[in-house]
Coordinates of C-alpha atoms and ligand atoms in Angstrom, one line a residue:
M1 CA 4.0 -21.0 2.5
T2 CA 0.3 -21.2 1.6
F3 CA -2.0 -19.3 1.0
E4 CA -6.0 -20.1 1.7
N5 CA -7.1 -15.6 2.1
I6 CA -4.3 -14.1 -0.4
L7 CA -2.5 -15.3 -4.1
I8 CA 1.5 -14.6 -4.8
T9 CA 2.3 -14.6 -8.1
S10 CA 6.0 -12.6 -9.3
E11 CA 7.1 -12.2 -12.7
N12 CA 10.3 -9.8 -14.1
G13 CA 11.2 -8.8 -10.8
I14 CA 7.3 -7.5 -10.1
G15 CA 5.8 -9.4 -7.0
Q16 CA 2.0 -9.5 -7.2
I17 CA -0.6 -10.6 -3.8
T18 CA -4.3 -10.6 -5.0
I19 CA -6.5 -10.4 -1.6
N20 CA -8.7 -13.8 -2.8
R21 CA -11.8 -13.5 -1.0
P22 CA -14.4 -12.5 -3.7
S23 CA -17.5 -13.5 -2.0
K24 CA -16.6 -11.4 0.7
L25 CA -16.0 -8.4 -1.4
N26 CA -12.3 -9.8 0.0
A27 CA -13.0 -8.3 3.4
L28 CA -10.4 -8.3 5.5
N29 CA -10.3 -10.8 8.2
V30 CA -7.8 -11.3 10.6
A31 CA -6.6 -14.8 9.3
T32 CA -5.3 -12.6 5.9
I33 CA -4.2 -9.7 7.5
K34 CA -1.6 -12.2 8.8
E35 CA -1.7 -14.0 5.0
L36 CA -0.8 -10.4 4.0
H37 CA 2.0 -9.7 6.3
D38 CA 3.6 -13.0 5.2
G39 CA 3.2 -12.4 1.8
L40 CA 4.2 -8.7 1.9
E41 CA 7.6 -9.8 4.3
S42 CA 8.8 -12.3 1.7
L43 CA 8.2 -10.3 -1.0
N44 CA 10.3 -7.8 0.8
N45 CA 13.2 -10.0 1.7
N46 CA 13.7 -11.9 -2.0
T47 CA 16.2 -9.4 -3.9
E48 CA 14.8 -10.1 -6.8
I49 CA 11.8 -8.6 -6.5
R50 CA 11.7 -4.2 -6.4
V51 CA 8.4 -3.6 -6.8
I52 CA 5.3 -5.1 -5.3
I53 CA 1.2 -4.7 -6.9
L54 CA -1.4 -5.4 -4.6
T55 CA -4.8 -5.9 -5.5
G56 CA -8.2 -7.7 -4.9
E57 CA -9.7 -10.5 -6.7
G58 CA -12.6 -10.1 -9.1
E59 CA -14.0 -6.7 -10.8
K60 CA -16.0 -5.6 -7.8
A61 CA -13.4 -5.2 -5.0
F62 CA -10.2 -3.9 -3.9
V63 CA -11.0 -4.7 -0.3
A64 CA -14.9 -3.5 0.8
G65 CA -13.6 -3.6 4.9
A66 CA -13.0 -5.3 8.0
D67 CA -14.7 -8.3 8.0
I68 CA -18.1 -6.9 10.0
S69 CA -18.9 -10.3 11.5
E70 CA -15.6 -10.5 13.2
F71 CA -16.0 -7.8 15.3
A72 CA -19.9 -7.4 15.6
H73 CA -19.8 -8.7 19.2
F74 CA -16.2 -7.6 20.5
S75 CA -15.8 -5.7 24.0
I76 CA -13.3 -2.8 24.2
E77 CA -10.4 -5.1 24.7
E78 CA -11.0 -6.6 21.8
G79 CA -12.0 -3.6 19.2
A80 CA -8.3 -1.5 21.1
K81 CA -6.7 -5.3 20.6
L82 CA -7.5 -5.8 16.7
A83 CA -6.5 -2.3 15.7
Q84 CA -3.0 -2.3 17.5
Q85 CA -2.3 -5.9 16.3
G86 CA -4.1 -5.0 13.0
Q87 CA -2.1 -2.2 12.6
E88 CA 1.3 -3.4 13.1
L89 CA 0.8 -6.7 11.4
L90 CA -0.4 -5.2 7.8
F91 CA -0.5 -1.5 7.9
D92 CA 2.1 0.1 9.6
F93 CA 3.8 -2.7 8.4
V94 CA 3.6 -2.2 4.4
E95 CA 4.4 1.6 4.6
N96 CA 7.6 1.2 6.2
L97 CA 8.7 -1.8 4.1
S98 CA 11.7 -0.9 1.9
T99 CA 9.9 -2.5 -1.3
P100 CA 7.5 0.0 -3.2
V101 CA 3.9 -1.4 -2.7
I102 CA 1.7 -0.1 -5.2
A103 CA -1.9 -0.2 -4.5
A104 CA -4.3 -0.8 -8.0
V105 CA -7.6 -0.1 -6.1
N106 CA -9.9 -2.6 -8.6
G107 CA -13.2 -1.5 -7.3
F108 CA -14.1 -0.8 -3.4
A109 CA -12.1 0.4 -1.1
L110 CA -13.4 1.0 1.9
G111 CA -12.9 1.0 5.7
G112 CA -9.6 -1.4 6.3
G113 CA -9.8 -1.7 2.3
L114 CA -8.6 2.1 1.6
E115 CA -7.1 2.2 5.2
L116 CA -4.6 -0.6 3.2
A117 CA -4.5 1.7 0.2
M118 CA -3.4 4.4 1.7
A119 CA -0.5 3.0 4.0
C120 CA 0.6 1.3 -0.1
H121 CA 3.4 3.8 -1.1
F122 CA 1.0 5.2 -3.5
R123 CA -2.6 4.0 -5.9
V124 CA -4.0 3.5 -8.9
A125 CA -7.7 3.1 -8.9
S126 CA -9.6 1.9 -11.8
D127 CA -12.5 4.1 -13.0
N128 CA -15.5 2.0 -12.0
A129 CA -13.6 2.0 -7.5
K130 CA -15.4 3.8 -5.0
M131 CA -13.6 4.5 -1.9
G132 CA -15.1 5.8 1.3
L133 CA -14.4 5.5 5.6
P134 CA -18.0 4.3 6.2
E135 CA -17.2 3.0 9.9
V136 CA -19.2 5.7 11.4
S137 CA -22.7 4.6 10.1
L138 CA -21.7 1.6 11.6
G139 CA -21.5 2.9 15.0
V140 CA -17.2 2.6 14.7
I141 CA -14.4 4.9 13.4
P142 CA -11.7 4.3 11.8
G143 CA -8.9 1.7 13.4
Y144 CA -6.4 0.7 10.9
G145 CA -4.6 4.6 10.4
G146 CA -7.6 6.4 8.2
T147 CA -8.2 8.5 10.7
Q148 CA -4.1 9.4 10.3
R149 CA -3.6 8.7 6.7
L150 CA -6.5 9.9 5.4
P151 CA -6.1 13.4 6.5
Q152 CA -1.9 13.3 5.1
L153 CA -3.1 12.6 1.7
V154 CA -6.4 14.7 1.2
G155 CA -6.1 17.7 3.8
K156 CA -7.8 17.6 7.4
G157 CA -11.5 19.5 5.9
R158 CA -11.7 16.5 3.1
A159 CA -10.9 14.3 5.5
M160 CA -13.4 14.9 7.7
E161 CA -16.1 15.4 5.7
M162 CA -15.2 11.9 4.3
I163 CA -15.2 9.9 8.0
M164 CA -18.3 12.2 9.0
T165 CA -20.7 11.4 6.3
A166 CA -19.4 8.0 6.0
G167 CA -19.6 8.8 1.7
M168 CA -17.9 6.9 -1.2
I169 CA -16.2 9.0 -3.4
T170 CA -15.8 8.1 -6.7
A171 CA -12.1 7.0 -8.9
E172 CA -12.2 10.4 -10.4
D173 CA -13.1 12.8 -7.4
A174 CA -10.8 10.6 -5.6
Y175 CA -7.9 11.7 -8.4
K176 CA -8.8 15.3 -7.9
A177 CA -8.1 15.2 -3.9
G178 CA -4.6 13.4 -4.0
L179 CA -6.1 10.5 -3.0
V180 CA -5.2 7.9 -5.7
N181 CA -2.5 9.2 -8.2
H182 CA -4.0 8.0 -11.6
V183 CA -7.2 6.5 -13.2
V184 CA -7.5 4.4 -15.8
P185 CA -10.1 1.6 -17.3
Q186 CA -10.6 -1.5 -15.4
A187 CA -9.1 -3.7 -18.0
E188 CA -6.0 -1.8 -18.4
L189 CA -5.0 -1.4 -14.4
L190 CA -2.7 -4.4 -13.8
D191 CA -1.2 -3.2 -17.2
F192 CA -0.7 0.6 -16.1
T193 CA 0.4 -0.5 -12.8
K194 CA 3.3 -2.8 -14.0
T195 CA 4.6 0.0 -16.5
L196 CA 4.7 2.3 -13.6
A197 CA 6.3 -0.8 -12.0
Q198 CA 8.7 -1.3 -14.2
R199 CA 9.7 2.5 -14.5
I200 CA 10.6 2.5 -10.6
M201 CA 12.8 -0.5 -11.3
R202 CA 15.1 1.2 -13.7
N203 CA 16.5 2.8 -10.5
S204 CA 18.4 1.9 -7.4
P205 CA 16.9 -0.6 -5.3
V206 CA 18.9 0.9 -2.1
A207 CA 18.3 4.4 -3.0
I208 CA 14.7 4.0 -3.1
G209 CA 14.1 2.3 0.4
K210 CA 16.0 5.0 1.7
A211 CA 13.9 7.6 0.1
I212 CA 10.8 5.0 1.3
K213 CA 12.5 6.2 4.9
S214 CA 13.3 9.3 5.0
V215 CA 9.5 10.4 3.7
N216 CA 7.5 8.5 6.1
D217 CA 9.7 10.4 9.1
N218 CA 8.3 13.0 7.6
F219 CA 5.3 11.9 9.8
K220 CA 6.4 10.5 12.5
D221 CA 5.5 12.4 15.5
G222 CA 9.5 13.3 17.2
V223 CA 11.5 12.4 14.0
N224 CA 13.1 15.2 12.7
G225 CA 12.8 14.1 8.5
F226 CA 15.4 16.3 7.9
E227 CA 17.9 14.8 9.8
T228 CA 16.8 11.5 8.3
E229 CA 17.1 12.7 5.0
I230 CA 21.0 13.4 5.6
Q231 CA 21.5 10.3 7.5
N232 CA 20.3 8.6 4.4
F233 CA 21.5 10.3 1.6
G234 CA 25.3 10.6 3.2
D235 CA 25.2 6.3 3.5
C236 CA 24.1 5.9 -0.2
F237 CA 27.4 7.7 -1.1
G238 CA 28.5 4.1 1.1
T239 CA 26.8 1.5 -1.5
D240 CA 27.8 0.0 -5.0
D241 CA 24.0 1.0 -6.2
F242 CA 25.5 5.0 -6.0
K243 CA 29.1 3.8 -8.1
E244 CA 26.8 2.0 -10.8
G245 CA 24.5 4.7 -11.0
T246 CA 27.7 7.6 -11.1
T247 CA 29.7 5.7 -13.1
A248 CA 27.2 4.7 -15.8
F249 CA 26.4 8.3 -16.2
L250 CA 29.8 8.9 -16.7
E251 CA 30.4 6.1 -19.4
K252 CA 27.2 7.0 -21.0
R253 CA 25.2 3.8 -20.7
K254 CA 22.4 1.8 -18.3
A255 CA 22.6 1.9 -15.0
A256 CA 22.4 -1.5 -14.0
F257 CA 21.3 -1.8 -10.2
K258 CA 22.0 -4.6 -7.8
G259 CA 20.3 -3.4 -4.6
N260 CA 23.6 -3.4 -1.9
Ligands
LIG301 N1 -17.4 -7.3 6.6 C1 -17.8 -8.6 6.3 N2 -18.4 -8.8 4.8 C2 -18.4 -8.0 4.0 C3 -17.9 -7.3 4.2 C4 -17.2 -6.6 5.0 N3 -16.6 -5.5 5.6 N4 -18.3 -5.9 2.6 C5 -19.3 -7.7 2.1 N5 -19.1 -8.4 2.9 C6 -19.2 -9.9 2.1 C7 -21.0 -9.1 2.2 O1 -22.0 -9.6 3.5 C8 -22.2 -10.2 1.7 O2 -21.7 -11.7 1.9 P1 -23.0 -12.5 1.5 O3 -23.5 -12.7 0.5 O4 -22.8 -13.9 2.6 O5 -24.3 -12.2 2.6 C9 -20.5 -10.3 -0.1 O6 -19.9 -9.7 1.0 C10 -21.5 -9.5 -1.2 O7 -21.5 -8.0 -0.6 P2 -23.2 -7.7 -1.0 O8 -23.7 -6.6 0.3 O9 -24.2 -8.5 -0.7 O10 -22.7 -7.0 -2.1 P3 -23.3 -5.2 -2.8 O11 -22.8 -4.8 -4.4 O12 -24.8 -5.4 -2.6 O13 -22.6 -4.0 -1.4 C11 -21.1 -2.9 -1.0 C12 -21.3 -3.6 -2.0 C13 -19.7 -2.4 -0.5 C14 -21.6 -2.0 -0.6 C15 -21.7 -3.8 0.7 O14 -20.9 -5.3 1.2 C16 -21.0 -3.2 1.8 O15 -21.7 -2.1 2.9 N6 -19.9 -4.1 2.4 C17 -19.5 -3.1 3.9 C18 -18.7 -2.0 3.7 C19 -18.4 -1.1 5.1 O16 -18.5 -1.2 5.7 N7 -16.8 -1.7 5.8 C20 -15.6 -0.8 6.8 C21 -16.2 -1.7 7.5 S1 -15.2 -1.1 9.1

């Protein structure tokens, strides 16, 4: 698989995808969205990869939004299609991956960039990061899930203010609002995120995948997350990881999970 807009590396069970259009502050054009889908899918299908880190190339931006030059002349139908296809191909896709995806937000995360970070399972930010949903300043609204995921993360009032003012908040304010889990100096961002990934990797990949699904179902219309939890809790008892985890505990040794 060859990519023009993203870089993929992997080491010791951690896959890293770096959005690589620094001259455009890593803005998401349609080609990049497709490549991100394909890259994430290939890492998710690779059983050796236990955690995926998503970040942006350079020191300035994670992603400065959807590529404005691509949609500036779109019609109503084209606009709706852009949002629908993007949500399906990337934003819903990443949220529902069974492999944990951590956004390492290394600078501006604006519009589609913040929406992408919010679709990841959680976020770590560098201290220079700035986040916002500036879409209404362009006469449009967030279209990649921002009106839904921002209130889930920071509450309705804060989300309304951020969306209506189109303003940016600092990494520290994002931390206080619960939008990012940690803020670290930029030079330490990837190492810190990898340390978190290593802690996740000690645990059962099967159980983690089922936990992601159960948490996500809390936010799905017409789906009872408690029922999903019961079902997935039960399913864990039929896995090798469960046998290994409980046996290792009783034998007072570290579990060696195989992910099945
Ligand atoms: N879409 C397309 N191109 C973008 C972009 C976007 N969302 N964000 C930045 N770029 C491009 C700029 O057009 C510029 O390209 P050029 O050198 O060919 O002119 C390049 O990236 C660098 O950006 P620039 O604006 O010169 O950097 P800056 O440091 O002065 O400002 C920002 C940084 C993030 C404040 C500014 O780029 C910005 O406001 N970007 C748009 C943010 C936005 O509204 N996103 C939501 C889109 S729905």
